[in-house]
Short mmCIF file of C-alpha atoms and ligand atoms in Angstrom, two decimals:
data_model
loop_
_atom_site.label_atom_id
_atom_site.label_comp_id
_atom_site.label_asym_id
_atom_site.label_seq_id
_atom_site.Cartn_x
_atom_site.Cartn_y
_atom_site.Cartn_z
CA MET A 1 -3.01 -19.24 -29.18
CA THR A 2 -3.63 -22.62 -27.12
CA PHE A 3 -3.63 -22.10 -23.21
CA ASP A 4 -2.00 -24.59 -21.33
CA LEU A 5 -2.94 -23.63 -18.01
CA GLU A 6 0.26 -25.54 -16.83
CA LEU A 7 2.42 -23.36 -19.26
CA TYR A 8 0.53 -20.52 -18.04
CA ARG A 9 1.32 -20.75 -14.07
CA ARG A 10 4.86 -20.76 -15.19
CA ALA A 11 5.19 -17.34 -16.24
CA LEU A 12 2.96 -16.81 -13.35
CA GLY A 13 5.39 -17.87 -11.36
CA SER A 14 7.95 -16.32 -12.67
CA PHE A 15 7.42 -12.91 -10.95
CA ALA A 16 9.57 -13.44 -7.62
CA THR A 17 7.08 -12.40 -4.54
CA GLY A 18 7.44 -11.75 -0.82
CA VAL A 19 5.56 -13.64 1.01
CA THR A 20 2.99 -13.01 3.69
CA ILE A 21 0.98 -14.68 6.10
CA VAL A 22 -3.07 -12.93 6.29
CA THR A 23 -4.21 -12.75 9.83
CA THR A 24 -7.60 -12.14 10.83
CA LEU A 25 -9.83 -12.86 14.33
CA ASP A 26 -12.54 -14.90 14.06
CA GLU A 27 -16.30 -13.97 15.87
CA ALA A 28 -15.19 -15.75 18.58
CA GLY A 29 -11.44 -13.75 18.75
CA ASN A 30 -9.84 -16.24 18.04
CA GLY A 31 -6.71 -15.74 14.87
CA HIS A 32 -6.13 -17.33 11.99
CA GLY A 33 -3.88 -17.22 9.12
CA LEU A 34 -3.65 -17.57 5.65
CA THR A 35 -0.32 -18.06 3.40
CA VAL A 36 -0.74 -15.10 0.21
CA ASN A 37 1.78 -13.91 -2.17
CA SER A 38 -1.19 -11.80 -3.82
CA PHE A 39 -0.23 -8.55 -1.42
CA THR A 40 0.64 -5.64 -2.78
CA SER A 41 0.43 -1.86 -1.65
CA VAL A 42 -2.00 0.66 -3.93
CA SER A 43 -1.74 3.92 -2.94
CA LEU A 44 -0.42 6.55 -0.11
CA ASP A 45 -2.80 8.95 0.09
CA PRO A 46 -5.04 7.71 1.82
CA PRO A 47 -3.13 4.28 2.70
CA LEU A 48 -4.57 0.88 0.34
CA VAL A 49 -3.24 -2.10 0.22
CA LEU A 50 -5.04 -5.36 -1.35
CA TRP A 51 -4.55 -9.06 -1.34
CA CYS A 52 -6.85 -12.41 -3.10
CA LEU A 53 -8.42 -14.67 -2.16
CA GLY A 54 -8.65 -18.27 -3.80
CA ASN A 55 -12.61 -19.00 -3.61
CA LYS A 56 -12.08 -23.07 -3.21
CA SER A 57 -10.30 -21.72 -0.12
CA ASP A 58 -11.46 -23.39 2.80
CA SER A 59 -11.11 -19.81 4.69
CA TYR A 60 -13.24 -17.84 2.10
CA GLU A 61 -15.78 -17.99 4.58
CA LEU A 62 -13.60 -16.24 7.14
CA PHE A 63 -11.34 -13.89 4.86
CA SER A 64 -14.51 -12.77 2.61
CA ASN A 65 -16.38 -11.63 5.72
CA CYS A 66 -14.02 -10.07 8.34
CA ALA A 67 -14.23 -6.70 8.42
CA ASN A 68 -10.23 -5.68 9.32
CA TYR A 69 -6.88 -8.32 7.88
CA ALA A 70 -3.22 -7.55 8.93
CA ILE A 71 -0.23 -8.78 6.95
CA ASN A 72 2.94 -10.04 8.22
CA ILE A 73 5.61 -9.86 5.65
CA LEU A 74 8.31 -12.61 6.90
CA ALA A 75 11.74 -12.69 7.64
CA ASP A 76 13.78 -15.44 4.91
CA GLN A 77 13.79 -17.01 8.56
CA GLN A 78 10.03 -18.29 8.27
CA GLY A 79 9.04 -20.50 5.76
CA ASP A 80 8.45 -23.22 8.07
CA LEU A 81 5.20 -20.75 9.12
CA ALA A 82 4.17 -19.89 5.75
CA LEU A 83 4.71 -23.37 5.21
CA ARG A 84 2.14 -24.18 8.31
CA PHE A 85 -0.33 -21.27 6.25
CA ALA A 86 -0.17 -23.01 3.14
CA GLY A 87 -1.73 -26.32 4.95
CA LYS A 88 -5.13 -27.97 3.71
CA GLY A 89 -7.66 -26.06 6.02
CA LYS A 90 -8.87 -23.58 8.71
CA GLN A 91 -5.35 -22.18 9.39
CA SER A 92 -5.42 -20.90 13.77
CA LEU A 93 -3.38 -19.39 16.17
CA LYS A 94 -2.70 -20.54 20.21
CA GLY A 95 -3.96 -17.46 21.80
CA ASP A 96 -0.35 -16.75 22.90
CA GLU A 97 1.52 -17.23 19.62
CA PHE A 98 0.16 -12.80 18.48
CA SER A 99 0.08 -10.31 19.63
CA ARG A 100 -3.20 -7.27 18.20
CA MET A 101 -2.44 -4.27 16.49
CA GLN A 102 -4.79 -1.80 16.53
CA THR A 103 -8.23 -3.09 14.68
CA GLY A 104 -7.49 -6.02 16.89
CA SER A 105 -5.42 -8.08 14.25
CA PRO A 106 -2.48 -10.45 14.86
CA MET A 107 0.11 -9.30 14.65
CA LEU A 108 3.46 -12.87 14.44
CA PRO A 109 6.82 -11.97 15.93
CA GLY A 110 10.03 -11.98 13.58
CA MET A 111 8.57 -10.24 10.91
CA CYS A 112 9.90 -7.81 8.85
CA ALA A 113 7.10 -5.40 8.65
CA VAL A 114 2.80 -6.13 10.23
CA ILE A 115 0.61 -3.85 8.30
CA ASP A 116 -2.79 -3.52 9.84
CA THR A 117 -6.13 -3.06 7.42
CA LYS A 118 -9.75 -1.92 7.58
CA VAL A 119 -11.46 -3.70 4.61
CA VAL A 120 -12.97 -0.75 2.17
CA GLN A 121 -13.82 -2.83 -0.85
CA LYS A 122 -13.65 -6.02 -2.03
CA VAL A 123 -13.65 -7.20 -5.75
CA VAL A 124 -14.86 -9.92 -7.07
CA ALA A 125 -12.30 -11.27 -10.62
CA GLY A 126 -13.15 -14.44 -11.36
CA ASP A 127 -12.24 -17.30 -8.96
CA HIS A 128 -10.87 -14.34 -6.49
CA LEU A 129 -11.89 -11.86 -4.51
CA ILE A 130 -10.16 -9.00 -4.45
CA LEU A 131 -9.77 -7.17 -0.16
CA ILE A 132 -8.73 -3.48 -0.03
CA GLY A 133 -7.74 -2.76 3.15
CA GLN A 134 -6.96 0.99 4.31
CA THR A 135 -4.13 0.67 6.64
CA GLN A 136 -4.71 2.12 9.88
CA ASP A 137 -1.83 0.63 12.14
CA TYR A 138 2.01 -0.54 11.28
CA TRP A 139 5.11 -2.53 12.29
CA VAL A 140 8.14 -2.11 10.72
CA GLY A 141 11.36 -4.52 12.29
CA HIS A 142 14.40 -5.89 10.31
CA GLY A 143 16.37 -7.93 8.40
CA HIS A 144 16.31 -10.18 5.15
CA GLY A 145 12.94 -10.55 3.92
CA LEU A 146 11.06 -14.23 2.20
CA THR A 147 11.11 -14.82 -1.75
CA TYR A 148 9.13 -16.82 -3.47
CA HIS A 149 9.48 -17.37 -6.62
CA ARG A 150 9.03 -20.85 -9.50
CA GLY A 151 7.45 -22.74 -6.82
CA HIS A 152 11.16 -22.12 -4.62
CA PHE A 153 11.70 -19.74 -1.76
CA GLY A 154 14.76 -18.23 -0.86
CA SER A 155 16.16 -15.21 0.76
CA THR A 156 16.45 -11.07 -0.33
CA THR A 157 20.40 -11.66 1.19
CA ALA A 158 21.79 -10.72 -2.36
CA TRP A 159 19.09 -7.14 -2.62
CA PHE A 160 21.05 -4.52 -4.10
CA ARG A 161 19.98 -1.02 -4.91
CA PRO A 162 18.82 0.20 -8.11
C1 LIG B 1 3.80 -19.51 -1.28
C2 LIG B 1 1.96 -19.44 -1.71
C3 LIG B 1 1.02 -17.93 -1.83
C4 LIG B 1 -0.12 -17.85 -1.75
N1 LIG B 1 -0.91 -17.43 -2.23
C5 LIG B 1 -2.32 -17.00 -1.97
C6 LIG B 1 -2.93 -16.81 -2.22
O1 LIG B 1 -2.20 -15.14 -2.65
N2 LIG B 1 -4.10 -15.98 -2.72
C7 LIG B 1 -4.77 -18.00 -1.59
O2 LIG B 1 -5.73 -17.04 -1.86
N3 LIG B 1 -4.07 -18.29 -1.19
C8 LIG B 1 -2.72 -18.16 -1.10
N4 LIG B 1 -2.12 -19.81 -1.41
C9 LIG B 1 -2.55 -20.76 -1.28
C10 LIG B 1 -2.80 -20.78 0.74
O3 LIG B 1 -2.33 -20.57 1.66
C11 LIG B 1 -2.90 -22.42 0.73
O4 LIG B 1 -2.07 -22.99 0.67
C12 LIG B 1 -4.70 -22.67 0.24
O5 LIG B 1 -5.28 -21.33 0.22
C13 LIG B 1 -4.98 -23.98 0.20
O6 LIG B 1 -5.70 -24.74 1.64
P1 LIG B 1 -7.49 -24.68 1.28
O7 LIG B 1 -8.02 -25.04 0.53
O8 LIG B 1 -7.74 -24.44 2.59
O9 LIG B 1 -7.66 -22.58 2.27
C14 LIG B 1 -0.49 -19.38 -1.38
C15 LIG B 1 0.56 -20.53 -0.61
C16 LIG B 1 1.78 -20.53 -0.76
C17 LIG B 1 2.61 -21.91 -0.62
#
């Protein structure tokens, strides 16, 4: 089979996901964030989650070395925030834009939920680094989630129970 990269990307983009902003602190205590849809839960016992960091990201140095990160799960009205933290270059947070979870990682307001983790394992996989975190703290809110499918943001408003 010939591997058409563009078509392959379209195939992968057909899988609908939620949207998160992964946040962490740098050595000086400043908050940073990156828009990520590769987040997934892995294990309940112990509670583990993961996300994948592209090795060409301007934020690679920061996130590949972080001891803790928080997964901020976006609500459906927060598409603008997703675009901001998908911008080129390291995206920093102002001090008054976040509170801190147990590990110190930034928690953004108005989220569906926030999961605070300690990095326990890192796995190089092709052009990405898988960052596995053990949950230390979490917060759950209300409302509908932001979705991402075939390059478009959407909402979970049309959900139903399987
Ligand atoms: C919906 C969406 C999901 C994304 N998911 C990831 C991801 O899982 N991992 C990742 O490293 N970058 C992801 N990105 C890309 C980053 O947010 C960012 O745009 C990219 O790293 C380019 O900026 P940089 O090179 O300055 O880091 C995603 C972008 C968007 C819009």
